[in-house]
Short mmCIF file of C-alpha atoms in Angstrom, two decimals:
data_model
loop_
_atom_site.label_atom_id
_atom_site.label_comp_id
_atom_site.label_asym_id
_atom_site.label_seq_id
_atom_site.Cartn_x
_atom_site.Cartn_y
_atom_site.Cartn_z
CA MET A 8 -22.20 -31.86 -19.02
CA SER A 9 -20.12 -32.83 -15.99
CA GLN A 10 -16.38 -33.32 -16.36
CA SER A 11 -14.30 -35.97 -14.59
CA ARG A 12 -11.01 -34.05 -14.83
CA THR A 13 -9.77 -30.50 -15.06
CA PRO A 14 -9.67 -29.38 -18.72
CA ASP A 15 -6.21 -28.94 -20.25
CA ALA A 16 -6.30 -25.15 -20.52
CA ALA A 17 -7.37 -24.59 -16.91
CA ARG A 18 -4.83 -27.15 -15.67
CA LEU A 19 -2.12 -25.40 -17.70
CA LEU A 20 -3.06 -22.03 -16.24
CA VAL A 21 -2.71 -23.36 -12.69
CA GLU A 22 0.64 -24.95 -13.59
CA CYS A 23 1.83 -21.61 -14.98
CA LEU A 24 0.85 -19.89 -11.74
CA VAL A 25 2.82 -22.41 -9.71
CA GLU A 26 5.82 -22.01 -12.01
CA GLN A 27 5.75 -18.23 -11.49
CA GLY A 28 5.90 -18.73 -7.73
CA CYS A 29 2.26 -17.96 -6.98
CA ASP A 30 1.52 -19.48 -3.58
CA ARG A 31 -1.71 -17.65 -2.76
CA ILE A 32 -4.84 -16.61 -4.64
CA PHE A 33 -7.61 -14.32 -3.40
CA THR A 34 -10.99 -14.85 -5.01
CA VAL A 35 -14.73 -14.53 -5.06
CA PRO A 36 -15.71 -17.57 -7.14
CA GLY A 37 -17.65 -17.24 -10.37
CA GLU A 38 -19.12 -19.65 -12.88
CA SER A 39 -17.00 -18.04 -15.61
CA PHE A 40 -13.83 -19.74 -14.30
CA LEU A 41 -15.12 -22.93 -12.71
CA GLN A 42 -12.48 -24.89 -14.61
CA VAL A 43 -9.70 -22.97 -12.80
CA LEU A 44 -11.38 -23.55 -9.45
CA ASP A 45 -11.42 -27.26 -10.25
CA GLY A 46 -7.74 -27.06 -11.15
CA LEU A 47 -7.05 -25.58 -7.73
CA HIS A 48 -8.93 -28.40 -6.00
CA GLY A 49 -6.41 -30.32 -3.93
CA GLN A 50 -3.57 -28.09 -5.15
CA ALA A 51 -1.00 -28.11 -2.36
CA ASP A 52 1.16 -25.32 -3.78
CA ILE A 53 -1.47 -22.56 -3.80
CA ASP A 54 -3.41 -21.28 -0.79
CA VAL A 55 -6.89 -20.19 -1.93
CA ILE A 56 -8.50 -17.41 0.14
CA THR A 57 -12.23 -16.98 -0.47
CA CYS A 58 -13.30 -13.37 0.08
CA ARG A 59 -16.73 -11.77 0.51
CA GLN A 60 -16.52 -9.00 -2.09
CA GLU A 61 -14.26 -8.44 -5.08
CA GLY A 62 -12.96 -5.16 -3.68
CA GLY A 63 -11.55 -7.24 -0.82
CA VAL A 64 -9.98 -9.60 -3.37
CA SER A 65 -8.11 -6.86 -5.20
CA PHE A 66 -7.04 -5.06 -2.01
CA MET A 67 -5.64 -8.30 -0.58
CA ALA A 68 -3.83 -9.11 -3.83
CA CYS A 69 -2.39 -5.59 -3.97
CA ALA A 70 -1.19 -5.82 -0.36
CA ASP A 71 0.30 -9.28 -0.93
CA GLY A 72 2.30 -7.95 -3.87
CA ALA A 73 3.51 -5.04 -1.75
CA MET A 74 4.85 -7.47 0.85
CA THR A 75 6.50 -10.02 -1.43
CA GLY A 76 7.69 -7.94 -4.38
CA ARG A 77 6.06 -10.47 -6.71
CA PRO A 78 2.54 -10.09 -8.09
CA GLY A 79 -0.33 -10.62 -5.71
CA VAL A 80 -2.96 -12.71 -7.52
CA GLY A 81 -6.73 -12.35 -7.64
CA PHE A 82 -9.48 -14.15 -9.53
CA VAL A 83 -12.90 -12.56 -10.08
CA THR A 84 -15.78 -13.14 -12.43
CA ARG A 85 -16.95 -10.97 -15.31
CA GLY A 86 -19.14 -7.85 -15.21
CA PRO A 87 -20.05 -6.99 -11.60
CA GLY A 88 -17.14 -8.98 -10.18
CA ALA A 89 -14.59 -7.22 -12.34
CA THR A 90 -16.03 -3.76 -11.77
CA ASN A 91 -16.03 -4.32 -8.01
CA ALA A 92 -12.34 -5.24 -8.24
CA THR A 93 -11.29 -2.06 -10.05
CA ILE A 94 -10.54 -0.21 -6.81
CA GLY A 95 -7.63 -2.52 -5.98
CA VAL A 96 -6.30 -2.29 -9.53
CA HIS A 97 -6.25 1.50 -9.23
CA VAL A 98 -4.47 1.30 -5.87
CA ALA A 99 -1.86 -1.08 -7.30
CA LEU A 100 -1.22 1.37 -10.14
CA GLN A 101 -0.86 4.51 -8.03
CA ASP A 102 1.00 2.65 -5.26
CA SER A 103 3.36 1.00 -7.77
CA GLN A 104 2.64 -2.53 -6.49
CA PRO A 105 2.84 -5.72 -8.60
CA MET A 106 -0.48 -7.50 -9.06
CA VAL A 107 -2.16 -9.80 -11.58
CA LEU A 108 -5.95 -9.94 -11.71
CA PHE A 109 -7.58 -12.74 -13.70
CA VAL A 110 -11.13 -12.07 -14.83
CA GLY A 111 -13.52 -14.75 -16.06
CA ASP A 112 -15.11 -13.65 -19.35
CA VAL A 113 -17.95 -14.56 -21.67
CA ALA A 114 -17.37 -17.35 -24.17
CA ARG A 115 -15.64 -16.33 -27.39
CA ASP A 116 -18.72 -16.94 -29.55
CA MET A 117 -20.69 -14.51 -27.35
CA LYS A 118 -18.26 -11.63 -27.85
CA ASP A 119 -19.70 -8.24 -28.93
CA ARG A 120 -23.32 -9.31 -28.41
CA GLU A 121 -23.50 -7.69 -24.99
CA GLY A 122 -23.84 -11.12 -23.50
CA PHE A 123 -24.56 -11.75 -19.84
CA GLN A 124 -22.21 -9.53 -17.80
CA GLU A 125 -20.04 -8.83 -20.87
CA VAL A 126 -17.45 -6.05 -20.65
CA ASP A 127 -14.56 -5.25 -22.99
CA PHE A 128 -11.96 -5.80 -20.28
CA PRO A 129 -8.81 -4.66 -22.13
CA ALA A 130 -10.57 -1.37 -22.91
CA PHE A 131 -12.13 -1.10 -19.45
CA PHE A 132 -8.96 -1.73 -17.43
CA GLY A 133 -6.51 -0.20 -19.89
CA PRO A 134 -6.34 3.26 -18.27
CA ILE A 135 -5.71 1.90 -14.74
CA ALA A 136 -3.45 -1.09 -15.48
CA LYS A 137 0.06 -1.43 -16.86
CA TRP A 138 -1.32 -3.99 -19.30
CA ALA A 139 -4.78 -5.45 -19.88
CA ALA A 140 -5.39 -8.27 -22.35
CA LYS A 141 -7.52 -11.32 -23.16
CA ILE A 142 -6.24 -14.88 -23.63
CA ASP A 143 -8.22 -16.20 -26.60
CA ASN A 144 -5.90 -19.12 -27.40
CA ALA A 145 -5.05 -21.77 -24.81
CA GLU A 146 -1.73 -22.46 -26.51
CA ARG A 147 -0.60 -18.97 -25.53
CA ILE A 148 -1.45 -19.20 -21.82
CA PRO A 149 2.23 -19.67 -20.83
CA GLU A 150 3.22 -16.65 -22.93
CA TYR A 151 0.54 -14.38 -21.46
CA VAL A 152 1.15 -15.45 -17.85
CA ALA A 153 4.92 -15.00 -18.11
CA ARG A 154 4.45 -11.61 -19.74
CA ALA A 155 1.96 -10.60 -17.04
CA TRP A 156 4.52 -11.36 -14.32
CA SER A 157 7.25 -9.53 -16.23
CA VAL A 158 5.15 -6.41 -16.85
CA ALA A 159 3.84 -6.32 -13.27
CA MET A 160 7.35 -6.40 -11.76
CA SER A 161 9.49 -4.51 -14.29
CA GLY A 162 10.28 -0.81 -14.14
CA ARG A 163 7.60 0.85 -12.06
CA PRO A 164 5.67 -2.12 -10.62
CA GLY A 165 1.93 -2.20 -11.17
CA PRO A 166 -1.20 -4.20 -12.03
CA VAL A 167 -1.91 -6.45 -15.00
CA VAL A 168 -5.39 -7.72 -15.90
CA LEU A 169 -5.95 -10.88 -17.98
CA ALA A 170 -9.44 -11.85 -19.17
CA LEU A 171 -10.19 -15.56 -19.53
CA PRO A 172 -13.00 -16.51 -21.95
CA GLU A 173 -15.02 -19.24 -20.29
CA ASP A 174 -14.90 -21.64 -23.22
CA MET A 175 -11.15 -21.16 -23.73
CA LEU A 176 -10.54 -22.66 -20.30
CA SER A 177 -11.97 -25.98 -21.57
CA ASP A 178 -9.74 -26.18 -24.64
CA ALA A 179 -7.29 -29.01 -25.23
CA THR A 180 -3.60 -28.07 -25.26
CA GLU A 181 -0.21 -29.68 -24.79
CA ALA A 182 1.60 -26.39 -24.06
CA LYS A 183 3.98 -26.24 -21.08
CA PRO A 184 4.59 -23.45 -18.55
CA ARG A 185 7.39 -20.97 -19.17
CA PRO A 186 10.17 -20.68 -16.56
CA GLN A 187 9.74 -18.31 -13.65
CA VAL A 188 10.20 -14.63 -14.49
CA VAL A 189 12.67 -12.65 -12.39
CA ARG A 190 12.44 -8.89 -11.90
CA PRO A 191 15.23 -7.15 -13.87
CA ALA A 192 17.80 -5.72 -11.47
CA GLN A 193 19.41 -2.86 -13.38
CA PRO A 194 22.48 -1.38 -11.65
CA PRO A 195 23.17 2.36 -11.81
CA CYS A 196 25.61 3.84 -14.27
CA PRO A 197 29.02 4.35 -12.56
CA ASP A 198 29.47 7.76 -14.20
CA ALA A 199 26.06 8.83 -12.91
CA MET A 200 26.96 7.65 -9.40
CA GLN A 201 30.16 9.68 -9.52
CA ALA A 202 28.20 12.73 -10.68
CA MET A 203 25.63 12.22 -7.91
CA LEU A 204 28.27 12.09 -5.18
CA ALA A 205 29.94 15.19 -6.59
CA MET A 206 26.59 17.05 -6.48
CA ILE A 207 25.99 15.92 -2.90
CA GLY A 208 29.53 16.99 -1.98
CA ASP A 209 28.91 20.47 -3.45
CA ALA A 210 25.55 20.89 -1.69
CA ALA A 211 25.10 22.85 1.51
CA SER A 212 21.71 21.46 2.59
CA PRO A 213 20.74 18.26 0.77
CA VAL A 214 17.68 16.14 1.67
CA ALA A 215 16.63 12.68 0.49
CA ILE A 216 13.01 11.63 -0.11
CA ILE A 217 12.69 7.86 -0.42
CA GLY A 218 10.29 4.92 -0.86
CA GLY A 219 8.26 3.16 -3.51
CA ALA A 220 9.10 1.71 -6.94
CA GLY A 221 9.99 -1.78 -5.74
CA TRP A 222 11.60 -0.70 -2.47
CA ASN A 223 12.57 -3.68 -0.34
CA ALA A 224 14.55 -4.68 2.74
CA LYS A 225 17.84 -4.67 0.84
CA ALA A 226 17.23 -1.15 -0.47
CA ARG A 227 16.27 -0.02 3.03
CA ASP A 228 19.39 -1.42 4.70
CA HIS A 229 21.88 -0.16 2.12
CA PHE A 230 20.38 3.30 1.66
CA GLN A 231 20.16 3.80 5.40
CA SER A 232 23.83 2.86 5.74
CA PHE A 233 24.78 5.29 2.96
CA ALA A 234 22.74 8.15 4.42
CA GLU A 235 24.07 7.62 7.93
CA ARG A 236 27.66 7.63 6.70
CA ILE A 237 27.30 11.11 5.19
CA GLY A 238 24.73 12.53 7.64
CA LEU A 239 22.08 12.98 4.93
CA PRO A 240 18.57 13.82 6.25
CA VAL A 241 16.09 11.22 4.96
CA ALA A 242 12.36 11.85 4.66
CA THR A 243 9.93 9.18 3.51
CA ALA A 244 7.35 9.73 0.80
CA PHE A 245 3.64 9.56 1.66
CA ARG A 246 2.87 6.25 3.37
CA ARG A 247 6.37 4.87 2.77
CA GLN A 248 7.43 5.20 6.42
CA ASP A 249 8.99 1.73 6.66
CA ALA A 250 11.52 2.62 3.91
CA ILE A 251 14.06 3.43 6.65
CA SER A 252 14.27 2.54 10.31
CA PRO A 253 12.73 5.20 12.57
CA ARG A 254 15.70 4.60 14.86
CA SER A 255 18.13 5.75 12.20
CA PRO A 256 19.98 8.89 13.38
CA VAL A 257 19.23 10.58 10.02
CA TYR A 258 15.50 9.80 9.75
CA ALA A 259 13.73 13.13 9.34
CA GLY A 260 10.08 12.02 9.29
CA ASN A 261 7.36 11.49 6.73
CA LEU A 262 5.75 13.63 4.09
CA GLY A 263 2.09 13.56 3.10
CA TYR A 264 -0.90 14.97 4.94
CA GLY A 265 -0.07 16.76 8.20
CA PRO A 266 3.75 16.52 8.12
CA ASN A 267 6.11 18.20 10.56
CA PRO A 268 6.25 21.89 9.53
CA LYS A 269 9.98 21.90 10.28
CA LEU A 270 10.51 19.05 7.80
CA VAL A 271 8.50 20.90 5.16
CA GLU A 272 10.61 24.00 5.66
CA ARG A 273 13.83 21.94 5.56
CA ILE A 274 12.89 20.52 2.16
CA LYS A 275 11.82 23.89 0.80
CA GLN A 276 15.17 25.36 1.86
CA ALA A 277 17.24 22.43 0.56
CA ASP A 278 19.59 23.17 -2.32
CA LEU A 279 19.62 19.51 -3.44
CA ILE A 280 16.77 16.95 -3.44
CA LEU A 281 17.69 13.29 -3.79
CA ALA A 282 14.48 11.44 -4.72
CA VAL A 283 15.02 7.67 -4.53
CA GLY A 284 12.03 5.63 -5.68
CA ALA A 285 9.60 8.40 -4.84
CA ARG A 286 7.56 9.80 -7.73
CA LEU A 287 7.15 13.08 -5.80
CA GLY A 288 3.40 12.90 -6.32
CA GLU A 289 0.67 15.25 -5.18
CA ALA A 290 0.33 13.88 -1.63
CA THR A 291 4.07 13.71 -0.95
CA THR A 292 4.66 17.27 -2.18
CA ASP A 293 1.43 18.84 -0.86
CA GLY A 294 0.08 19.59 -4.30
CA TYR A 295 3.52 20.06 -5.90
CA THR A 296 4.34 22.96 -3.56
CA ILE A 297 6.98 21.51 -1.20
CA VAL A 298 9.01 20.52 -4.24
CA THR A 299 7.75 22.31 -7.32
CA PRO A 300 8.02 20.82 -10.82
CA ASP A 301 10.65 23.40 -11.84
CA HIS A 302 12.17 23.76 -8.31
CA PRO A 303 14.11 27.00 -8.93
CA GLU A 304 17.29 27.33 -6.85
CA GLN A 305 17.18 23.60 -6.13
CA GLN A 306 18.82 20.71 -7.91
CA LEU A 307 17.02 17.38 -8.26
CA ILE A 308 18.62 13.96 -8.55
CA HIS A 309 15.89 11.45 -9.36
CA ILE A 310 16.51 7.71 -9.11
CA HIS A 311 13.76 5.43 -10.38
CA PRO A 312 13.63 2.00 -12.08
CA ASP A 313 11.27 3.21 -14.82
CA PRO A 314 12.65 5.64 -17.44
CA ASN A 315 9.11 6.87 -18.10
CA GLU A 316 9.00 8.42 -14.63
CA LEU A 317 12.26 10.33 -15.02
CA GLY A 318 11.57 13.82 -16.33
CA ARG A 319 7.85 13.11 -16.55
CA VAL A 320 6.74 15.88 -14.18
CA TYR A 321 9.89 17.37 -12.70
CA ARG A 322 12.85 19.11 -14.28
CA THR A 323 15.63 16.68 -13.42
CA ASP A 324 19.27 17.72 -13.08
CA LEU A 325 20.51 14.13 -12.86
CA ALA A 326 18.34 11.14 -13.75
CA ILE A 327 19.46 7.62 -12.79
CA CYS A 328 17.43 4.68 -14.05
CA ALA A 329 18.17 1.80 -11.69
CA ASP A 330 16.66 -0.84 -9.45
CA MET A 331 16.19 0.50 -5.92
CA ALA A 332 18.22 -2.23 -4.21
CA GLU A 333 20.99 -2.11 -6.82
CA PHE A 334 21.27 1.67 -6.54
CA SER A 335 21.23 1.65 -2.74
CA GLU A 336 23.89 -1.05 -2.56
CA ALA A 337 26.08 0.82 -5.05
CA ALA A 338 25.77 4.03 -3.03
CA ASP A 339 26.52 2.22 0.22
CA LEU A 340 29.59 0.45 -1.14
CA TRP A 341 30.95 3.36 -3.19
CA GLU A 342 34.47 3.98 -1.94
CA ASP A 343 35.56 6.99 -3.97
CA SER A 344 33.60 9.57 -2.02
CA ALA A 345 34.91 12.91 -0.82
CA VAL A 346 31.60 13.92 0.79
CA ILE A 347 32.16 15.56 4.16
CA PRO A 348 29.46 14.32 6.58
CA PHE A 349 26.61 16.75 7.21
CA ASP A 350 25.28 17.72 10.63
CA ALA A 351 21.78 18.12 9.19
CA GLY A 352 20.87 14.44 9.49
CA ALA A 353 21.13 14.47 13.28
CA GLU A 354 19.34 17.82 13.47
CA ALA A 355 16.45 16.60 11.32
CA HIS A 356 16.15 13.41 13.38
CA ALA A 357 15.96 15.41 16.62
CA GLU A 358 13.16 17.50 15.11
CA TRP A 359 11.28 14.33 14.14
CA LEU A 360 11.70 12.82 17.63
CA ALA A 361 10.15 15.94 19.15
CA TRP A 362 7.33 15.96 16.57
CA SER A 363 6.49 12.26 17.04
CA LYS A 364 6.32 12.39 20.84
CA ALA A 365 2.70 12.28 21.96
CA LYS A 366 1.59 15.06 24.25
CA PRO A 367 -1.47 14.10 26.34
CA ALA A 368 -4.59 16.11 25.54
CA ASP A 369 -7.90 16.56 27.35
CA TRP A 370 -9.98 14.39 25.01
CA PRO A 371 -11.83 11.55 26.83
CA LEU A 372 -10.21 9.15 24.34
CA ASP A 373 -6.98 10.80 23.23
CA LEU A 374 -5.75 9.05 20.09
CA ALA A 375 -2.19 10.35 20.45
CA SER A 376 -1.91 8.77 23.90
CA CYS A 377 -3.50 5.56 22.58
CA VAL A 378 -0.89 5.24 19.83
CA ALA A 379 1.88 5.95 22.33
CA PHE A 380 0.55 3.14 24.53
CA MET A 381 0.43 0.82 21.51
CA ARG A 382 4.13 1.53 20.94
CA GLU A 383 4.84 0.51 24.53
CA THR A 384 2.66 -2.61 24.38
CA LEU A 385 3.02 -4.19 20.93
CA PRO A 386 6.18 -5.57 19.25
CA PRO A 387 8.25 -3.03 17.28
CA ASP A 388 7.78 -5.01 14.05
CA THR A 389 3.96 -4.84 14.31
CA MET A 390 2.37 -4.32 10.90
CA ILE A 391 -0.03 -1.37 10.74
CA CYS A 392 -2.58 -1.47 7.91
CA ASN A 393 -4.97 1.39 7.24
CA GLY A 394 -7.23 2.76 4.55
CA ALA A 395 -8.05 6.42 3.97
CA GLY A 396 -9.15 9.04 6.46
CA ASN A 397 -7.86 11.51 9.03
CA PHE A 398 -7.75 8.73 11.63
CA GLY A 399 -4.60 7.37 9.98
CA GLY A 400 -2.75 10.61 10.73
CA TRP A 401 -2.30 9.69 14.42
CA TRP A 402 -0.46 6.51 13.47
CA HIS A 403 1.53 8.24 10.72
CA ARG A 404 2.72 10.79 13.27
CA TYR A 405 3.14 8.80 16.47
CA TRP A 406 3.76 5.18 15.44
CA GLN A 407 7.28 4.03 14.59
CA TYR A 408 7.33 1.72 11.57
CA ASP A 409 10.26 -0.46 12.56
CA GLY A 410 11.15 -3.49 10.44
CA TYR A 411 10.17 -4.16 6.85
CA PRO A 412 7.43 -4.40 5.80
CA THR A 413 5.46 -2.76 8.61
CA GLN A 414 3.20 -0.28 6.80
CA LEU A 415 0.43 -1.17 4.37
CA ALA A 416 -1.55 1.92 3.40
CA PRO A 417 -2.80 3.17 0.02
CA THR A 418 -1.00 6.23 -1.32
CA CYS A 419 -4.00 6.93 -3.57
CA GLY A 420 -6.30 7.37 -0.57
CA ALA A 421 -8.67 4.43 -1.12
CA MET A 422 -11.11 3.80 1.70
CA GLY A 423 -11.66 0.22 2.81
CA TYR A 424 -8.07 -0.96 2.28
CA GLY A 425 -7.01 -1.57 5.89
CA VAL A 426 -8.99 -4.69 6.85
CA PRO A 427 -8.32 -6.65 3.61
CA ALA A 428 -4.64 -5.65 3.66
CA ALA A 429 -4.35 -6.78 7.28
CA ILE A 430 -5.86 -10.17 6.42
CA ALA A 431 -3.30 -10.58 3.63
CA ALA A 432 -0.52 -9.52 6.03
CA ALA A 433 -1.63 -11.89 8.78
CA ARG A 434 -1.74 -14.75 6.29
CA ARG A 435 1.69 -13.85 4.85
CA PHE A 436 3.33 -13.27 8.27
CA PRO A 437 1.42 -15.47 10.75
CA ASP A 438 4.03 -14.95 13.48
CA ARG A 439 3.85 -11.14 13.37
CA THR A 440 1.38 -8.87 15.15
CA VAL A 441 -0.93 -7.31 12.57
CA VAL A 442 -3.23 -4.36 13.26
CA ALA A 443 -5.88 -2.93 10.95
CA VAL A 444 -6.72 0.68 11.77
CA ALA A 445 -9.95 1.98 10.27
CA GLY A 446 -12.25 4.93 10.60
CA ASP A 447 -15.97 4.26 10.86
CA GLY A 448 -16.64 5.23 7.25
CA ASP A 449 -13.49 3.46 6.11
CA PHE A 450 -14.35 0.23 7.95
CA MET A 451 -17.82 -0.01 6.44
CA MET A 452 -16.32 -0.10 2.94
CA ASN A 453 -14.91 -3.61 3.48
CA GLY A 454 -15.86 -4.67 6.99
CA GLN A 455 -17.50 -7.80 5.59
CA GLU A 456 -14.02 -9.28 5.20
CA LEU A 457 -14.02 -9.96 8.95
CA ALA A 458 -15.87 -13.12 7.88
CA THR A 459 -12.83 -14.02 5.75
CA ALA A 460 -10.52 -13.43 8.71
CA VAL A 461 -12.56 -15.78 10.90
CA GLN A 462 -12.98 -18.42 8.19
CA PHE A 463 -9.24 -18.67 7.61
CA GLY A 464 -8.25 -18.33 11.25
CA VAL A 465 -6.03 -15.28 10.92
CA ASP A 466 -4.65 -13.58 14.01
CA LEU A 467 -5.72 -9.97 13.60
CA LEU A 468 -6.50 -6.89 15.69
CA VAL A 469 -8.85 -4.27 14.26
CA ILE A 470 -9.11 -0.79 15.75
CA VAL A 471 -12.17 1.15 14.58
CA VAL A 472 -12.05 4.89 15.23
CA ASP A 473 -15.68 6.02 15.30
CA ASN A 474 -16.44 9.74 15.19
CA GLY A 475 -19.83 9.39 13.49
CA ALA A 476 -18.65 11.19 10.37
CA TYR A 477 -16.70 11.07 7.18
CA GLY A 478 -14.05 12.97 9.12
CA THR A 479 -11.68 14.02 6.34
CA ILE A 480 -14.49 15.41 4.20
CA ARG A 481 -16.01 17.06 7.26
CA MET A 482 -12.68 18.82 7.86
CA HIS A 483 -12.61 20.16 4.31
CA GLN A 484 -16.29 21.06 4.60
CA GLU A 485 -15.74 23.06 7.77
CA ARG A 486 -12.79 24.83 6.17
CA GLU A 487 -14.65 25.79 2.99
CA PHE A 488 -18.25 26.07 4.28
CA PRO A 489 -18.11 26.48 8.08
CA ALA A 490 -21.04 25.01 10.05
CA ARG A 491 -22.86 24.00 6.85
CA ILE A 492 -22.89 20.24 7.41
CA SER A 493 -24.06 18.26 4.41
CA ALA A 494 -23.83 14.50 3.80
CA THR A 495 -20.89 13.92 6.16
CA GLU A 496 -22.69 12.67 9.30
CA LEU A 497 -22.95 8.91 9.90
CA LYS A 498 -25.21 6.68 12.00
CA ASN A 499 -23.09 3.66 12.81
CA PRO A 500 -23.71 0.14 14.10
CA ASP A 501 -22.24 -1.20 17.32
CA PHE A 502 -18.92 -2.31 15.85
CA ALA A 503 -18.01 -4.34 18.95
CA ALA A 504 -21.25 -6.30 18.68
CA LEU A 505 -20.63 -6.75 14.95
CA ALA A 506 -17.22 -8.30 15.61
CA LYS A 507 -18.78 -10.72 18.09
CA ALA A 508 -21.41 -11.64 15.52
CA TYR A 509 -18.59 -12.64 13.18
CA GLY A 510 -17.10 -14.82 15.91
CA GLY A 511 -14.40 -12.50 17.21
CA TRP A 512 -13.41 -10.92 20.52
CA SER A 513 -14.29 -7.25 20.99
CA ALA A 514 -14.30 -4.35 23.40
CA ARG A 515 -15.71 -0.82 23.45
CA ALA A 516 -13.52 2.11 24.51
CA GLU A 517 -14.76 5.62 25.24
CA THR A 518 -11.75 6.74 27.26
CA THR A 519 -8.00 6.42 26.91
CA GLU A 520 -7.85 4.21 29.99
CA GLN A 521 -10.53 1.89 28.58
CA PHE A 522 -8.50 1.61 25.39
CA LYS A 523 -5.37 0.66 27.33
CA VAL A 524 -7.23 -2.06 29.24
CA ALA A 525 -8.76 -3.38 26.02
CA LEU A 526 -5.41 -3.43 24.18
CA VAL A 527 -3.74 -5.46 26.94
CA GLU A 528 -6.59 -7.95 26.86
CA ALA A 529 -6.56 -8.07 23.07
CA LYS A 530 -2.83 -8.78 23.06
CA ALA A 531 -3.43 -11.83 25.22
CA THR A 532 -6.16 -13.12 22.90
CA LYS A 533 -5.84 -14.95 19.58
CA GLY A 534 -7.93 -14.80 16.42
CA LEU A 535 -10.07 -11.85 15.35
CA ARG A 536 -10.14 -9.01 17.86
CA LEU A 537 -11.76 -5.58 17.51
CA ILE A 538 -11.63 -2.47 19.69
CA HIS A 539 -14.41 0.02 18.99
CA CYS A 540 -13.03 3.49 19.87
CA LEU A 541 -15.59 6.28 20.17
CA ILE A 542 -14.33 9.83 19.83
CA ASP A 543 -15.94 13.22 19.35
CA VAL A 544 -15.84 14.57 15.80
CA GLU A 545 -14.31 17.71 17.32
CA GLN A 546 -11.01 15.73 17.47
CA LEU A 547 -10.54 16.03 13.72
CA ALA A 548 -6.88 15.41 12.95
CA ALA A 549 -3.48 14.61 14.42
CA SER A 550 -2.33 18.07 13.32
CA GLY A 551 -4.56 19.52 16.05
CA ALA A 552 -7.36 20.66 13.74
CA THR A 553 -10.77 20.85 15.39
CA VAL A 554 -14.25 21.66 14.17
CA SER A 555 -14.52 24.72 16.42
CA GLY A 556 -11.07 25.89 15.41
CA LEU A 557 -11.92 25.76 11.72
CA ARG A 558 -15.18 27.59 12.30
CA ASN A 559 -13.49 30.34 14.30
CA ARG A 560 -10.60 31.01 11.94
#
């Protein structure tokens, strides 16, 4: 039976979203939440982005949350839609990004009959979400939505999943939205701050590792000011390179895959580690080896907004539970400090400058030289978005992530993230230059979202690095089983032609010079642009690893 107006429950849900500050929704529509779609019809406060696959929905929502500090919002349908969206939920969890995913569900009277596309969503999403629940009663929609926002933003940020039974969305209700939820901003304990500064003052070779856990522009500015005042070397955790300006005289470089060996050695030799926001996970610590869980002969000060992270993996000498911005501001403004400035900050920065300077190589298309030319050509606040793969290493090493935010990249190593994240970034910051960097295997995971980019008129440059292989896996394969290639070779489409088919501008580059010409032309063009870069698989990684080198070890 057709309806002439949006049902009460669906209307209330949309009103609750508006009250919580939701201004954008990413979705693949489904019949299980038609009432909500009707409630969004003509809604001036919420921008609705229709995607082409639910993985794109959840990646875009995750990226949007990373940029705003408030939950990115996605809507998907039950069964296949929800299972497709799990990848973005997992990224939001491991990346500590606020996100709320709404999932249309079977009607309440169909529950537990294995109805069409039925899944027990609280049980299904429970292990990869901060909270997963089902709204069975329309009267409680305001309660559940407010709690979802609170849980997603509080402590260690992360994803929340709410299932919406189809029939519940048609219920009558006179409930009203709850007021907007604000992220708790817990300041650090003054005694703990005094103890921290005393430990830093007693140290001979301290190092800070920063980023994550609700890091924002305020945290960046204040912590950078604090570190510069005392000459403290600052490294960024894996894919948190915009947590401090690369122009800071104490920036020491980034950790993760293929870091500067001198930075690794500096951290191993440090007598004090100051971890601010960083969880010190597997990627950041190279399998818990750069900083070990018990870190003998080192002291660890760990600052994190979630008490559950403090002492969870690492023996902690001083734990401070505080909001990142509140802690950084307190450190910056702390006046009672007898810390004598260290020379190590300037030394570490000089080492990073040398490491991040591209040295031309003999490859026909030399990625290091291409990134260096991008730095010369594009604005310093350009946003770089990438998924997973060795290709990202050239940008991690040679690009300078100036401004905040300027890096969107999954710390959990999810392929297919770059293009959807770049679409979200271009929509959120329409006046900024946004670049999606993708490997050939990575691009094919979510390349269909180019249609979304064209449909919504986003200004976006995509760089596809095509080596005809799953390059990262090929590198591991050559290391463990030299010359025994299995399942890692790819036969790819003409990515430049594909971009044109979607309605975009494109170019093909097989040499460094061709890339430079294409980039200049792309910069002068608006809308969707794609440069298809073809390289030999021999050029495996920014660290200098090659196929022949691994085989001849």
